[in-house]
PDB file of C-alpha atoms in Angstrom:
ATOM      1  CA  MET A1489       4.117   3.537   6.327  1.00  0.00           C
ATOM      2  CA  PHE A1490       4.140   7.304   7.360  1.00  0.00           C
ATOM      3  CA  VAL A1491       3.462   8.530   3.748  1.00  0.00           C
ATOM      4  CA  GLU A1492       0.533   6.180   3.307  1.00  0.00           C
ATOM      5  CA  THR A1493      -0.848   6.886   6.816  1.00  0.00           C
ATOM      6  CA  LEU A1494      -0.937  10.642   5.868  1.00  0.00           C
ATOM      7  CA  HIS A1495      -2.527   9.652   2.526  1.00  0.00           C
ATOM      8  CA  GLY A1496      -5.194   7.703   4.335  1.00  0.00           C
ATOM      9  CA  ILE A1497      -5.953  10.616   6.626  1.00  0.00           C
ATOM     10  CA  ALA A1498      -6.098  13.067   3.635  1.00  0.00           C
ATOM     11  CA  ARG A1499      -8.345  10.693   1.622  1.00  0.00           C
ATOM     12  CA  ALA A1500     -10.755  10.371   4.593  1.00  0.00           C
ATOM     13  CA  VAL A1501     -11.075  14.013   4.965  1.00  0.00           C
ATOM     14  CA  PHE A1502     -11.039  15.198   1.334  1.00  0.00           C
ATOM     15  CA  VAL A1503     -12.377  12.205  -1.027  1.00  0.00           C
ATOM     16  CA  LEU A1504     -14.454  10.171   1.210  1.00  0.00           C
ATOM     17  CA  PRO A1505     -17.275  12.635   1.821  1.00  0.00           C
ATOM     18  CA  HIS A1506     -17.557  13.312  -1.944  1.00  0.00           C
ATOM     19  CA  THR A1507     -17.239   9.885  -3.202  1.00  0.00           C
ATOM     20  CA  GLY A1508     -18.502   7.443  -0.387  1.00  0.00           C
ATOM     21  CA  ASP A1509     -16.265   4.702   1.072  1.00  0.00           C
ATOM     22  CA  LEU A1510     -15.870   2.166  -1.607  1.00  0.00           C
ATOM     23  CA  LEU A1511     -14.905   4.705  -4.498  1.00  0.00           C
ATOM     24  CA  SER A1512     -12.710   6.590  -2.002  1.00  0.00           C
ATOM     25  CA  ARG A1513     -10.796   3.350  -1.240  1.00  0.00           C
ATOM     26  CA  GLN A1514     -10.333   2.744  -4.864  1.00  0.00           C
ATOM     27  CA  ILE A1515      -9.173   5.903  -5.619  1.00  0.00           C
ATOM     28  CA  GLY A1516      -6.711   5.696  -2.598  1.00  0.00           C
ATOM     29  CA  VAL A1517      -5.445   2.529  -4.018  1.00  0.00           C
ATOM     30  CA  VAL A1518      -4.423   4.219  -7.126  1.00  0.00           C
ATOM     31  CA  SER A1519      -3.150   7.435  -5.515  1.00  0.00           C
ATOM     32  CA  GLY A1520      -1.443   5.639  -2.805  1.00  0.00           C
ATOM     33  CA  SER A1521       0.409   3.329  -5.235  1.00  0.00           C
ATOM     34  CA  ILE A1522       1.789   6.830  -7.045  1.00  0.00           C
ATOM     35  CA  LEU A1523       2.738   7.893  -3.807  1.00  0.00           C
ATOM     36  CA  ILE A1524       4.671   4.789  -2.993  1.00  0.00           C
ATOM     37  CA  PHE A1525       6.303   4.822  -6.363  1.00  0.00           C
ATOM     38  CA  ILE A1526       7.628   8.403  -5.852  1.00  0.00           C
ATOM     39  CA  VAL A1527       9.175   7.423  -2.435  1.00  0.00           C
ATOM     40  CA  VAL A1528      10.569   4.149  -3.903  1.00  0.00           C
ATOM     41  CA  ILE A1529      12.161   6.004  -6.639  1.00  0.00           C
ATOM     42  CA  GLY A1530      13.672   8.388  -4.253  1.00  0.00           C
ATOM     43  CA  LEU A1531      15.052   5.557  -1.938  1.00  0.00           C
ATOM     44  CA  ILE A1532      16.124   2.838  -4.328  1.00  0.00           C
ATOM     45  CA  LYS A1533      19.616   4.052  -4.660  1.00  0.00           C
ATOM     46  CA  TRP A1534      19.913   4.227  -0.720  1.00  0.00           C
ATOM     47  CA  LEU A1535      18.554   0.671  -0.328  1.00  0.00           C
ATOM     48  CA  GLY A1536      21.798  -0.612  -2.009  1.00  0.00           C
ATOM     49  CA  ILE A1537      20.009  -3.446  -3.548  1.00  0.00           C
ATOM     50  CA  THR A1538      20.355  -3.970  -7.411  1.00  0.00           C
ATOM     51  CA  ASP A1539      19.466  -7.604  -8.031  1.00  0.00           C
ATOM     52  CA  ARG A1540      16.003  -8.452  -8.784  1.00  0.00           C
ATOM     53  CA  ARG A1541      15.725 -11.101  -5.952  1.00  0.00           C
ATOM     54  CA  GLY A1542      16.757  -8.873  -3.271  1.00  0.00           C
ATOM     55  CA  LEU A1543      14.457  -6.271  -4.576  1.00  0.00           C
ATOM     56  CA  LEU A1544      11.520  -8.298  -4.781  1.00  0.00           C
ATOM     57  CA  GLY A1545      12.358  -9.435  -1.282  1.00  0.00           C
ATOM     58  CA  VAL A1546      12.133  -5.905  -0.025  1.00  0.00           C
ATOM     59  CA  GLY A1547       8.703  -5.441  -1.887  1.00  0.00           C
ATOM     60  CA  ILE A1548       7.419  -8.432  -0.176  1.00  0.00           C
ATOM     61  CA  LEU A1549       8.516  -7.629   3.111  1.00  0.00           C
ATOM     62  CA  TRP A1550       6.567  -4.224   2.633  1.00  0.00           C
ATOM     63  CA  VAL A1551       3.636  -6.051   1.707  1.00  0.00           C
ATOM     64  CA  VAL A1552       3.766  -8.286   4.913  1.00  0.00           C
ATOM     65  CA  MET A1553       4.315  -5.171   7.052  1.00  0.00           C
ATOM     66  CA  THR A1554       1.510  -3.305   5.181  1.00  0.00           C
ATOM     67  CA  VAL A1555      -1.101  -6.210   5.937  1.00  0.00           C
ATOM     68  CA  VAL A1556      -0.155  -6.523   9.382  1.00  0.00           C
ATOM     69  CA  PHE A1557      -0.511  -2.768   9.879  1.00  0.00           C
ATOM     70  CA  GLU A1558      -3.747  -2.795   8.372  1.00  0.00           C
ATOM     71  CA  PHE A1559      -5.098  -5.602  10.383  1.00  0.00           C
ATOM     72  CA  ALA A1560      -3.580  -4.291  13.649  1.00  0.00           C
ATOM     73  CA  LEU A1561      -4.955  -0.643  13.004  1.00  0.00           C
ATOM     74  CA  GLY A1562      -8.270  -1.791  12.028  1.00  0.00           C
ATOM     75  CA  TYR A1563      -8.725  -4.466  14.601  1.00  0.00           C
ATOM     76  CA  PHE A1564      -7.080  -2.970  17.653  1.00  0.00           C
ATOM     77  CA  ALA A1565      -7.082   0.791  16.977  1.00  0.00           C
ATOM     78  CA  MET A1566     -10.517   1.188  15.227  1.00  0.00           C
ATOM     79  CA  GLY A1567     -12.317  -2.040  16.862  1.00  0.00           C
ATOM     80  CA  MET A1568     -13.439  -3.450  13.222  1.00  0.00           C
ATOM     81  CA  PRO A1569     -14.371  -7.074  13.114  1.00  0.00           C
ATOM     82  CA  LEU A1570     -12.156  -9.250  11.425  1.00  0.00           C
ATOM     83  CA  ASN A1571     -14.558 -10.097   8.766  1.00  0.00           C
ATOM     84  CA  GLU A1572     -14.842  -6.327   7.812  1.00  0.00           C
ATOM     85  CA  ILE A1573     -11.136  -6.330   7.814  1.00  0.00           C
ATOM     86  CA  PHE A1574     -10.774  -9.332   5.078  1.00  0.00           C
ATOM     87  CA  ALA A1575     -13.522  -7.659   3.187  1.00  0.00           C
ATOM     88  CA  SER A1576     -11.334  -4.620   2.499  1.00  0.00           C
ATOM     89  CA  PHE A1577      -8.865  -7.033   0.896  1.00  0.00           C
ATOM     90  CA  ASP A1578     -11.421  -8.854  -0.898  1.00  0.00           C
ATOM     91  CA  PRO A1579     -11.860  -7.970  -4.683  1.00  0.00           C
ATOM     92  CA  ARG A1580     -15.316  -9.513  -4.674  1.00  0.00           C
ATOM     93  CA  HIS A1581     -16.323  -6.416  -2.585  1.00  0.00           C
ATOM     94  CA  GLY A1582     -14.844  -4.039  -5.064  1.00  0.00           C
ATOM     95  CA  SER A1583     -11.517  -3.776  -3.297  1.00  0.00           C
ATOM     96  CA  LEU A1584      -8.259  -2.853  -5.377  1.00  0.00           C
ATOM     97  CA  MET A1585      -6.016  -3.378  -2.370  1.00  0.00           C
ATOM     98  CA  PRO A1586      -4.557  -6.757  -3.877  1.00  0.00           C
ATOM     99  CA  LEU A1587      -3.578  -4.803  -6.946  1.00  0.00           C
ATOM    100  CA  GLY A1588      -2.152  -2.112  -4.737  1.00  0.00           C
ATOM    101  CA  LEU A1589      -0.177  -4.866  -2.546  1.00  0.00           C
ATOM    102  CA  ALA A1590       1.099  -6.421  -5.759  1.00  0.00           C
ATOM    103  CA  PHE A1591       2.450  -3.161  -7.116  1.00  0.00           C
ATOM    104  CA  LEU A1592       3.851  -2.361  -3.931  1.00  0.00           C
ATOM    105  CA  ALA A1593       5.597  -5.902  -3.865  1.00  0.00           C
ATOM    106  CA  LEU A1594       6.920  -5.104  -7.480  1.00  0.00           C
ATOM    107  CA  SER A1595       7.825  -1.548  -6.736  1.00  0.00           C
ATOM    108  CA  PRO A1596      11.506  -1.750  -5.949  1.00  0.00           C
ATOM    109  CA  VAL A1597      12.211  -3.692  -9.153  1.00  0.00           C
ATOM    110  CA  ILE A1598      10.240  -1.576 -11.274  1.00  0.00           C
ATOM    111  CA  ALA A1599      12.042   1.507  -9.585  1.00  0.00           C
ATOM    112  CA  GLU A1600      15.469   0.059 -10.120  1.00  0.00           C
ATOM    113  CA  ALA A1601      14.499  -0.655 -13.850  1.00  0.00           C
ATOM    114  CA  VAL A1602      13.531   2.905 -14.125  1.00  0.00           C
ATOM    115  CA  ARG A1603      16.434   4.229 -12.348  1.00  0.00           C
ATOM    116  CA  ARG A1604      18.680   2.611 -14.906  1.00  0.00           C
TER     117      ARG A1604
END
């Protein structure tokens, strides 16, 4: 979460002014996925989980934590209406967030395969 929070701040400061909101968010999903994968590669051995089911469980837990964080941040800290938060997850509005979340869920499994 810490890395993604810093990533989001950097995206808002350096990318958003040049690309606009939607493209900035789309770029953020791709660059965020790369950052997440780098972190997961570095932590996969520390997790001590090697079976696919356990790794997928960790990835799904991360997805749940990410979605809760996004909703809490948007609703409580930024005062966004819930329909706007839901729209930020909706591919019909151009969001790539579902792809990023799918990658997040699978990243421990992929990282373990790469590590081997």
